[in-house]
Amino acid sequence: MPKTFAPGERYKKNYDERDIEQAVEAIKKGLSKKQACKEYGIPRATLQSRLSNKFKKTGHGPPPILTQDEEELLKIDNIKENENEDFMKLYQIWKNFDEGGKQKHKNEDRESIKTNENASLENKSLNLSNICDNNIILDQTTRVVDINDQIPSYAGNEVTLEKSKQNEVVLPKVVFEEEAITVNRGLSNFILYPKIPERKGKRNTTERLPFVLTSSGWKHIQRDKEERKIKEEQEKEERKALRINKKQEREELLKTKRISVIKKEVW
């Protein structure tokens, strides 16, 4: 029958692992289990499980291969073999070797880096903070002109809008398509229409927005979209009016048939 406790009272062990070990040692020396339970305050079932051959003390990690006695013997052998060794001396040799290897690698890395004396570390002409997929990377042969100069329409993306500076290292320029002087291209070069999959059995289809690079292209798309919407509404009203006309014609036809039937019955 299980033990009963008062409301709010909890079971608390009055013994620890050290008491169990002492009780087990006392039983091995000849003390009875009943007397050991009374002296150390340990339940009889706990002592019996500890004395069983199936009991294994759990711990962190996988179970050890060696037994407790074998581990103790191995520790004693290691102490006897290494009692005359100077461990601090070995540790100092290892530490000096490790620090020397690290310093050697640092020197090799420093020697392998070659810097250009004419390179400017404060050159702000190369702006890589806003690079995206739509940028154009120009090579070192790009012609740099003044922003006020007259540039022909065939220049394309080969001219940057930056003033040239003296004693400045020529580096690749990053030019955005919106800021570059480009030829008047067609709108199809700036708009990418993704293909809308055909869905059968559904009336409402999702519409994907095109990717445009200019505001004028976006306005053109919105205008086409509004015109398409107005046209669809007009077609819808026409279909509705056609259905109403057909319904009225059908009702009139039924009325005429009924009148003819009534006249025949009268005659």
PDB file of C-alpha atoms in Angstrom:
ATOM      1  CA  MET A   1       0.000   0.000   0.000  1.00  0.00           C
ATOM      2  CA  PRO A   2       1.522   3.365  -0.970  1.00  0.00           C
ATOM      3  CA  LYS A   3       2.414   5.904   1.667  1.00  0.00           C
ATOM      4  CA  THR A   4      -0.053   8.730   2.261  1.00  0.00           C
ATOM      5  CA  PHE A   5       0.996  12.310   2.941  1.00  0.00           C
ATOM      6  CA  ALA A   6      -0.822  15.289   4.383  1.00  0.00           C
ATOM      7  CA  PRO A   7      -2.011  18.005   1.945  1.00  0.00           C
ATOM      8  CA  GLY A   8       0.920  20.170   0.894  1.00  0.00           C
ATOM      9  CA  GLU A   9       3.494  17.672   2.165  1.00  0.00           C
ATOM     10  CA  ARG A  10       5.989  16.133  -0.261  1.00  0.00           C
ATOM     11  CA  TYR A  11       8.242  13.128  -0.022  1.00  0.00           C
ATOM     12  CA  LYS A  12      11.838  14.028   0.765  1.00  0.00           C
ATOM     13  CA  LYS A  13      14.805  11.689   0.924  1.00  0.00           C
ATOM     14  CA  ASN A  14      16.692  11.697   4.194  1.00  0.00           C
ATOM     15  CA  TYR A  15      19.788  10.068   2.728  1.00  0.00           C
ATOM     16  CA  ASP A  16      22.281  10.728  -0.031  1.00  0.00           C
ATOM     17  CA  GLU A  17      24.668   8.743  -2.215  1.00  0.00           C
ATOM     18  CA  ARG A  18      27.331   8.680   0.462  1.00  0.00           C
ATOM     19  CA  ASP A  19      24.939   7.018   2.969  1.00  0.00           C
ATOM     20  CA  ILE A  20      24.097   4.337   0.409  1.00  0.00           C
ATOM     21  CA  GLU A  21      27.783   3.571  -0.189  1.00  0.00           C
ATOM     22  CA  GLN A  22      28.434   3.311   3.551  1.00  0.00           C
ATOM     23  CA  ALA A  23      25.426   1.000   4.014  1.00  0.00           C
ATOM     24  CA  VAL A  24      26.584  -1.248   1.157  1.00  0.00           C
ATOM     25  CA  GLU A  25      30.092  -1.464   2.650  1.00  0.00           C
ATOM     26  CA  ALA A  26      28.618  -2.313   6.085  1.00  0.00           C
ATOM     27  CA  ILE A  27      26.482  -5.086   4.583  1.00  0.00           C
ATOM     28  CA  LYS A  28      29.528  -6.524   2.815  1.00  0.00           C
ATOM     29  CA  LYS A  29      31.328  -6.603   6.161  1.00  0.00           C
ATOM     30  CA  GLY A  30      28.542  -8.648   7.782  1.00  0.00           C
ATOM     31  CA  LEU A  31      25.827  -6.221   8.888  1.00  0.00           C
ATOM     32  CA  SER A  32      22.289  -7.392   8.156  1.00  0.00           C
ATOM     33  CA  LYS A  33      20.173  -5.551   5.616  1.00  0.00           C
ATOM     34  CA  LYS A  34      17.437  -4.816   8.162  1.00  0.00           C
ATOM     35  CA  GLN A  35      19.896  -3.276  10.602  1.00  0.00           C
ATOM     36  CA  ALA A  36      21.580  -1.244   7.811  1.00  0.00           C
ATOM     37  CA  CYS A  37      18.211   0.165   6.744  1.00  0.00           C
ATOM     38  CA  LYS A  38      17.510   1.336  10.316  1.00  0.00           C
ATOM     39  CA  GLU A  39      20.949   2.843  10.914  1.00  0.00           C
ATOM     40  CA  TYR A  40      21.308   4.737   7.627  1.00  0.00           C
ATOM     41  CA  GLY A  41      17.591   5.451   6.956  1.00  0.00           C
ATOM     42  CA  ILE A  42      17.595   3.834   3.529  1.00  0.00           C
ATOM     43  CA  PRO A  43      14.669   1.805   2.108  1.00  0.00           C
ATOM     44  CA  ARG A  44      15.262  -1.917   1.832  1.00  0.00           C
ATOM     45  CA  ALA A  45      14.384  -1.977  -1.892  1.00  0.00           C
ATOM     46  CA  THR A  46      17.103   0.619  -2.596  1.00  0.00           C
ATOM     47  CA  LEU A  47      19.749  -1.440  -0.807  1.00  0.00           C
ATOM     48  CA  GLN A  48      18.693  -4.627  -2.551  1.00  0.00           C
ATOM     49  CA  SER A  49      18.913  -2.977  -5.978  1.00  0.00           C
ATOM     50  CA  ARG A  50      22.393  -1.648  -5.156  1.00  0.00           C
ATOM     51  CA  LEU A  51      23.581  -5.047  -4.014  1.00  0.00           C
ATOM     52  CA  SER A  52      22.255  -6.715  -7.168  1.00  0.00           C
ATOM     53  CA  ASN A  53      24.683  -7.736  -9.924  1.00  0.00           C
ATOM     54  CA  LYS A  54      22.497  -6.003 -12.539  1.00  0.00           C
ATOM     55  CA  PHE A  55      22.989  -2.555 -11.006  1.00  0.00           C
ATOM     56  CA  LYS A  56      25.147  -0.160 -13.041  1.00  0.00           C
ATOM     57  CA  LYS A  57      25.927   3.327 -11.861  1.00  0.00           C
ATOM     58  CA  THR A  58      24.884   5.810 -14.536  1.00  0.00           C
ATOM     59  CA  GLY A  59      26.964   8.813 -15.504  1.00  0.00           C
ATOM     60  CA  HIS A  60      27.580  11.303 -18.303  1.00  0.00           C
ATOM     61  CA  GLY A  61      28.675   9.972 -21.662  1.00  0.00           C
ATOM     62  CA  PRO A  62      28.861   6.387 -22.926  1.00  0.00           C
ATOM     63  CA  PRO A  63      29.490   3.534 -20.499  1.00  0.00           C
ATOM     64  CA  PRO A  64      33.192   2.937 -19.778  1.00  0.00           C
ATOM     65  CA  ILE A  65      34.967  -0.104 -21.143  1.00  0.00           C
ATOM     66  CA  LEU A  66      37.114  -0.641 -18.055  1.00  0.00           C
ATOM     67  CA  THR A  67      35.713  -1.474 -14.659  1.00  0.00           C
ATOM     68  CA  GLN A  68      36.263   0.726 -11.626  1.00  0.00           C
ATOM     69  CA  ASP A  69      39.087  -1.483 -10.318  1.00  0.00           C
ATOM     70  CA  GLU A  70      40.840  -1.478 -13.706  1.00  0.00           C
ATOM     71  CA  GLU A  71      40.628   2.320 -13.925  1.00  0.00           C
ATOM     72  CA  GLU A  72      42.152   2.713 -10.463  1.00  0.00           C
ATOM     73  CA  LEU A  73      44.959   0.306 -11.397  1.00  0.00           C
ATOM     74  CA  LEU A  74      45.638   2.252 -14.597  1.00  0.00           C
ATOM     75  CA  LYS A  75      45.873   5.526 -12.661  1.00  0.00           C
ATOM     76  CA  ILE A  76      48.383   4.002 -10.243  1.00  0.00           C
ATOM     77  CA  ASP A  77      50.520   2.655 -13.109  1.00  0.00           C
ATOM     78  CA  ASN A  78      50.576   6.059 -14.845  1.00  0.00           C
ATOM     79  CA  ILE A  79      51.636   7.798 -11.650  1.00  0.00           C
ATOM     80  CA  LYS A  80      54.458   5.324 -11.091  1.00  0.00           C
ATOM     81  CA  GLU A  81      55.714   5.623 -14.693  1.00  0.00           C
ATOM     82  CA  ASN A  82      55.644   9.432 -14.834  1.00  0.00           C
ATOM     83  CA  GLU A  83      56.598  10.337 -11.271  1.00  0.00           C
ATOM     84  CA  ASN A  84      60.145  11.247 -12.313  1.00  0.00           C
ATOM     85  CA  GLU A  85      59.144  13.306 -15.406  1.00  0.00           C
ATOM     86  CA  ASP A  86      59.314  17.086 -15.404  1.00  0.00           C
ATOM     87  CA  PHE A  87      55.867  17.989 -16.724  1.00  0.00           C
ATOM     88  CA  MET A  88      56.391  21.756 -16.503  1.00  0.00           C
ATOM     89  CA  LYS A  89      59.484  21.491 -18.655  1.00  0.00           C
ATOM     90  CA  LEU A  90      57.617  19.534 -21.320  1.00  0.00           C
ATOM     91  CA  TYR A  91      54.741  22.017 -21.200  1.00  0.00           C
ATOM     92  CA  GLN A  92      57.126  24.966 -21.658  1.00  0.00           C
ATOM     93  CA  ILE A  93      58.783  23.306 -24.669  1.00  0.00           C
ATOM     94  CA  TRP A  94      55.399  22.677 -26.281  1.00  0.00           C
ATOM     95  CA  LYS A  95      54.231  26.237 -25.605  1.00  0.00           C
ATOM     96  CA  ASN A  96      57.379  27.789 -27.130  1.00  0.00           C
ATOM     97  CA  PHE A  97      57.041  25.584 -30.204  1.00  0.00           C
ATOM     98  CA  ASP A  98      53.375  26.544 -30.672  1.00  0.00           C
ATOM     99  CA  GLU A  99      54.022  30.298 -30.326  1.00  0.00           C
ATOM    100  CA  GLY A 100      56.964  30.119 -32.733  1.00  0.00           C
ATOM    101  CA  GLY A 101      54.826  28.409 -35.374  1.00  0.00           C
ATOM    102  CA  LYS A 102      52.095  31.039 -35.084  1.00  0.00           C
ATOM    103  CA  GLN A 103      54.600  33.906 -35.411  1.00  0.00           C
ATOM    104  CA  LYS A 104      56.148  32.236 -38.473  1.00  0.00           C
ATOM    105  CA  HIS A 105      52.757  32.003 -40.200  1.00  0.00           C
ATOM    106  CA  LYS A 106      52.046  35.673 -39.447  1.00  0.00           C
ATOM    107  CA  ASN A 107      55.356  36.757 -41.011  1.00  0.00           C
ATOM    108  CA  GLU A 108      54.702  34.635 -44.121  1.00  0.00           C
ATOM    109  CA  ASP A 109      51.250  36.183 -44.571  1.00  0.00           C
ATOM    110  CA  ARG A 110      52.654  39.686 -44.185  1.00  0.00           C
ATOM    111  CA  GLU A 111      55.361  39.053 -46.789  1.00  0.00           C
ATOM    112  CA  SER A 112      52.911  37.623 -49.322  1.00  0.00           C
ATOM    113  CA  ILE A 113      50.798  40.828 -49.411  1.00  0.00           C
ATOM    114  CA  LYS A 114      52.044  43.249 -52.089  1.00  0.00           C
ATOM    115  CA  THR A 115      50.678  46.787 -52.023  1.00  0.00           C
ATOM    116  CA  ASN A 116      50.908  49.425 -54.716  1.00  0.00           C
ATOM    117  CA  GLU A 117      52.646  52.603 -53.573  1.00  0.00           C
ATOM    118  CA  ASN A 118      50.619  54.757 -55.988  1.00  0.00           C
ATOM    119  CA  ALA A 119      47.292  53.376 -54.762  1.00  0.00           C
ATOM    120  CA  SER A 120      45.091  55.797 -52.858  1.00  0.00           C
ATOM    121  CA  LEU A 121      43.390  54.384 -49.793  1.00  0.00           C
ATOM    122  CA  GLU A 122      40.864  57.235 -49.696  1.00  0.00           C
ATOM    123  CA  ASN A 123      39.640  56.885 -53.276  1.00  0.00           C
ATOM    124  CA  LYS A 124      35.880  57.388 -53.235  1.00  0.00           C
ATOM    125  CA  SER A 125      35.296  56.935 -56.960  1.00  0.00           C
ATOM    126  CA  LEU A 126      34.599  53.219 -56.467  1.00  0.00           C
ATOM    127  CA  ASN A 127      31.332  52.861 -54.586  1.00  0.00           C
ATOM    128  CA  LEU A 128      30.554  49.212 -53.922  1.00  0.00           C
ATOM    129  CA  SER A 129      27.934  49.788 -51.221  1.00  0.00           C
ATOM    130  CA  ASN A 130      24.971  49.919 -53.586  1.00  0.00           C
ATOM    131  CA  ILE A 131      25.910  47.261 -56.119  1.00  0.00           C
ATOM    132  CA  CYS A 132      22.914  45.287 -57.386  1.00  0.00           C
ATOM    133  CA  ASP A 133      22.008  43.099 -60.331  1.00  0.00           C
ATOM    134  CA  ASN A 134      21.141  46.066 -62.584  1.00  0.00           C
ATOM    135  CA  ASN A 135      24.567  47.751 -62.368  1.00  0.00           C
ATOM    136  CA  ILE A 136      27.105  47.892 -65.180  1.00  0.00           C
ATOM    137  CA  ILE A 137      30.783  47.398 -64.311  1.00  0.00           C
ATOM    138  CA  LEU A 138      33.003  49.326 -66.731  1.00  0.00           C
ATOM    139  CA  ASP A 139      36.639  48.501 -67.360  1.00  0.00           C
ATOM    140  CA  GLN A 140      39.649  50.787 -66.987  1.00  0.00           C
ATOM    141  CA  THR A 141      39.361  52.049 -70.605  1.00  0.00           C
ATOM    142  CA  THR A 142      36.126  53.938 -69.804  1.00  0.00           C
ATOM    143  CA  ARG A 143      36.324  57.572 -70.907  1.00  0.00           C
ATOM    144  CA  VAL A 144      35.589  60.013 -68.062  1.00  0.00           C
ATOM    145  CA  VAL A 145      34.156  63.402 -69.107  1.00  0.00           C
ATOM    146  CA  ASP A 146      32.750  66.504 -67.457  1.00  0.00           C
ATOM    147  CA  ILE A 147      29.069  66.476 -66.568  1.00  0.00           C
ATOM    148  CA  ASN A 148      28.494  69.691 -68.583  1.00  0.00           C
ATOM    149  CA  ASP A 149      30.061  68.347 -71.812  1.00  0.00           C
ATOM    150  CA  GLN A 150      27.916  67.551 -74.838  1.00  0.00           C
ATOM    151  CA  ILE A 151      27.658  63.791 -75.173  1.00  0.00           C
ATOM    152  CA  PRO A 152      26.377  62.193 -78.394  1.00  0.00           C
ATOM    153  CA  SER A 153      23.321  59.949 -78.289  1.00  0.00           C
ATOM    154  CA  TYR A 154      25.313  56.914 -79.467  1.00  0.00           C
ATOM    155  CA  ALA A 155      27.501  56.969 -76.344  1.00  0.00           C
ATOM    156  CA  GLY A 156      25.376  54.357 -74.603  1.00  0.00           C
ATOM    157  CA  ASN A 157      26.681  53.136 -71.269  1.00  0.00           C
ATOM    158  CA  GLU A 158      30.316  53.885 -72.030  1.00  0.00           C
ATOM    159  CA  VAL A 159      30.434  57.383 -70.480  1.00  0.00           C
ATOM    160  CA  THR A 160      30.226  58.140 -66.760  1.00  0.00           C
ATOM    161  CA  LEU A 161      28.876  61.331 -65.205  1.00  0.00           C
ATOM    162  CA  GLU A 162      31.906  62.049 -63.013  1.00  0.00           C
ATOM    163  CA  LYS A 163      34.627  64.671 -63.313  1.00  0.00           C
ATOM    164  CA  SER A 164      38.164  63.450 -63.854  1.00  0.00           C
ATOM    165  CA  LYS A 165      40.741  64.247 -61.184  1.00  0.00           C
ATOM    166  CA  GLN A 166      44.476  64.626 -61.469  1.00  0.00           C
ATOM    167  CA  ASN A 167      46.846  62.195 -59.776  1.00  0.00           C
ATOM    168  CA  GLU A 168      44.058  59.696 -59.251  1.00  0.00           C
ATOM    169  CA  VAL A 169      44.349  55.989 -59.744  1.00  0.00           C
ATOM    170  CA  VAL A 170      42.073  54.767 -62.553  1.00  0.00           C
ATOM    171  CA  LEU A 171      39.729  52.138 -61.134  1.00  0.00           C
ATOM    172  CA  PRO A 172      36.647  50.414 -62.559  1.00  0.00           C
ATOM    173  CA  LYS A 173      33.552  52.603 -62.362  1.00  0.00           C
ATOM    174  CA  VAL A 174      30.134  51.509 -61.150  1.00  0.00           C
ATOM    175  CA  VAL A 175      27.322  53.134 -63.133  1.00  0.00           C
ATOM    176  CA  PHE A 176      23.589  52.646 -62.612  1.00  0.00           C
ATOM    177  CA  GLU A 177      21.392  52.322 -65.684  1.00  0.00           C
ATOM    178  CA  GLU A 178      19.076  55.086 -64.459  1.00  0.00           C
ATOM    179  CA  GLU A 179      21.967  57.531 -64.037  1.00  0.00           C
ATOM    180  CA  ALA A 180      23.869  56.611 -67.205  1.00  0.00           C
ATOM    181  CA  ILE A 181      23.333  58.381 -70.518  1.00  0.00           C
ATOM    182  CA  THR A 182      21.777  55.746 -72.728  1.00  0.00           C
ATOM    183  CA  VAL A 183      20.320  55.595 -76.221  1.00  0.00           C
ATOM    184  CA  ASN A 184      16.530  55.846 -76.594  1.00  0.00           C
ATOM    185  CA  ARG A 185      15.676  52.191 -76.334  1.00  0.00           C
ATOM    186  CA  GLY A 186      12.378  50.470 -76.719  1.00  0.00           C
ATOM    187  CA  LEU A 187      10.202  49.765 -73.723  1.00  0.00           C
ATOM    188  CA  SER A 188      10.623  46.041 -74.290  1.00  0.00           C
ATOM    189  CA  ASN A 189      14.263  46.321 -73.154  1.00  0.00           C
ATOM    190  CA  PHE A 190      13.175  47.499 -69.720  1.00  0.00           C
ATOM    191  CA  ILE A 191      10.096  45.317 -69.108  1.00  0.00           C
ATOM    192  CA  LEU A 192      10.286  41.630 -68.326  1.00  0.00           C
ATOM    193  CA  TYR A 193       6.893  39.943 -68.512  1.00  0.00           C
ATOM    194  CA  PRO A 194       6.862  36.660 -66.600  1.00  0.00           C
ATOM    195  CA  LYS A 195       4.754  33.959 -68.144  1.00  0.00           C
ATOM    196  CA  ILE A 196       1.411  33.450 -66.404  1.00  0.00           C
ATOM    197  CA  PRO A 197       0.507  29.747 -66.244  1.00  0.00           C
ATOM    198  CA  GLU A 198      -2.883  28.775 -67.590  1.00  0.00           C
ATOM    199  CA  ARG A 199      -5.116  27.427 -64.857  1.00  0.00           C
ATOM    200  CA  LYS A 200      -8.096  25.427 -65.963  1.00  0.00           C
ATOM    201  CA  GLY A 201     -11.144  25.143 -63.757  1.00  0.00           C
ATOM    202  CA  LYS A 202     -10.580  28.403 -61.867  1.00  0.00           C
ATOM    203  CA  ARG A 203     -12.134  31.722 -62.778  1.00  0.00           C
ATOM    204  CA  ASN A 204      -9.846  33.944 -60.688  1.00  0.00           C
ATOM    205  CA  THR A 205      -6.242  33.815 -61.899  1.00  0.00           C
ATOM    206  CA  THR A 206      -3.373  35.529 -60.130  1.00  0.00           C
ATOM    207  CA  GLU A 207      -1.683  38.262 -62.150  1.00  0.00           C
ATOM    208  CA  ARG A 208       2.046  38.824 -61.859  1.00  0.00           C
ATOM    209  CA  LEU A 209       3.321  42.380 -62.039  1.00  0.00           C
ATOM    210  CA  PRO A 210       6.007  43.106 -64.673  1.00  0.00           C
ATOM    211  CA  PHE A 211       9.458  44.282 -63.656  1.00  0.00           C
ATOM    212  CA  VAL A 212      10.063  47.819 -64.982  1.00  0.00           C
ATOM    213  CA  LEU A 213      13.031  50.149 -64.603  1.00  0.00           C
ATOM    214  CA  THR A 214      11.409  53.479 -65.577  1.00  0.00           C
ATOM    215  CA  SER A 215       8.428  55.435 -64.239  1.00  0.00           C
ATOM    216  CA  SER A 216       7.069  56.070 -67.742  1.00  0.00           C
ATOM    217  CA  GLY A 217       6.951  52.346 -68.383  1.00  0.00           C
ATOM    218  CA  TRP A 218       5.052  51.824 -65.148  1.00  0.00           C
ATOM    219  CA  LYS A 219       2.483  54.500 -66.121  1.00  0.00           C
ATOM    220  CA  HIS A 220       2.052  52.855 -69.508  1.00  0.00           C
ATOM    221  CA  ILE A 221       1.384  49.499 -67.857  1.00  0.00           C
ATOM    222  CA  GLN A 222      -1.162  50.996 -65.456  1.00  0.00           C
ATOM    223  CA  ARG A 223      -2.950  52.755 -68.337  1.00  0.00           C
ATOM    224  CA  ASP A 224      -3.180  49.512 -70.307  1.00  0.00           C
ATOM    225  CA  LYS A 225      -4.453  47.749 -67.228  1.00  0.00           C
ATOM    226  CA  GLU A 226      -7.248  50.316 -66.725  1.00  0.00           C
ATOM    227  CA  GLU A 227      -8.247  50.158 -70.390  1.00  0.00           C
ATOM    228  CA  ARG A 228      -8.373  46.377 -70.224  1.00  0.00           C
ATOM    229  CA  LYS A 229     -10.550  46.561 -67.116  1.00  0.00           C
ATOM    230  CA  ILE A 230     -12.985  49.011 -68.749  1.00  0.00           C
ATOM    231  CA  LYS A 231     -13.209  46.791 -71.825  1.00  0.00           C
ATOM    232  CA  GLU A 232     -13.968  43.734 -69.685  1.00  0.00           C
ATOM    233  CA  GLU A 233     -16.740  45.630 -67.875  1.00  0.00           C
ATOM    234  CA  GLN A 234     -18.286  46.681 -71.190  1.00  0.00           C
ATOM    235  CA  GLU A 235     -18.217  43.112 -72.482  1.00  0.00           C
ATOM    236  CA  LYS A 236     -19.807  41.950 -69.253  1.00  0.00           C
ATOM    237  CA  GLU A 237     -22.639  44.483 -69.602  1.00  0.00           C
ATOM    238  CA  GLU A 238     -23.191  43.447 -73.222  1.00  0.00           C
ATOM    239  CA  ARG A 239     -23.452  39.777 -72.251  1.00  0.00           C
ATOM    240  CA  LYS A 240     -25.901  40.687 -69.495  1.00  0.00           C
ATOM    241  CA  ALA A 241     -28.082  42.694 -71.876  1.00  0.00           C
ATOM    242  CA  LEU A 242     -28.021  39.821 -74.378  1.00  0.00           C
ATOM    243  CA  ARG A 243     -29.198  37.384 -71.703  1.00  0.00           C
ATOM    244  CA  ILE A 244     -32.047  39.701 -70.736  1.00  0.00           C
ATOM    245  CA  ASN A 245     -33.162  40.053 -74.371  1.00  0.00           C
ATOM    246  CA  LYS A 246     -33.131  36.299 -74.873  1.00  0.00           C
ATOM    247  CA  LYS A 247     -35.179  35.828 -71.709  1.00  0.00           C
ATOM    248  CA  GLN A 248     -37.777  38.374 -72.860  1.00  0.00           C
ATOM    249  CA  GLU A 249     -38.014  36.763 -76.289  1.00  0.00           C
ATOM    250  CA  ARG A 250     -38.497  33.361 -74.669  1.00  0.00           C
ATOM    251  CA  GLU A 251     -41.288  34.693 -72.434  1.00  0.00           C
ATOM    252  CA  GLU A 252     -43.049  36.349 -75.382  1.00  0.00           C
ATOM    253  CA  LEU A 253     -42.806  33.116 -77.359  1.00  0.00           C
ATOM    254  CA  LEU A 254     -44.397  31.183 -74.497  1.00  0.00           C
ATOM    255  CA  LYS A 255     -47.203  33.729 -74.252  1.00  0.00           C
ATOM    256  CA  THR A 256     -48.001  33.403 -77.952  1.00  0.00           C
ATOM    257  CA  LYS A 257     -48.029  29.614 -77.687  1.00  0.00           C
ATOM    258  CA  ARG A 258     -50.434  29.750 -74.724  1.00  0.00           C
ATOM    259  CA  ILE A 259     -52.739  32.131 -76.558  1.00  0.00           C
ATOM    260  CA  SER A 260     -52.832  29.865 -79.605  1.00  0.00           C
ATOM    261  CA  VAL A 261     -53.619  26.831 -77.437  1.00  0.00           C
ATOM    262  CA  ILE A 262     -56.449  28.667 -75.679  1.00  0.00           C
ATOM    263  CA  LYS A 263     -57.973  29.743 -79.000  1.00  0.00           C
ATOM    264  CA  LYS A 264     -57.907  26.177 -80.295  1.00  0.00           C
ATOM    265  CA  GLU A 265     -59.671  24.931 -77.166  1.00  0.00           C
ATOM    266  CA  VAL A 266     -62.353  27.596 -77.536  1.00  0.00           C
ATOM    267  CA  TRP A 267     -62.987  26.747 -81.155  1.00  0.00           C
TER     268      TRP A 267
END
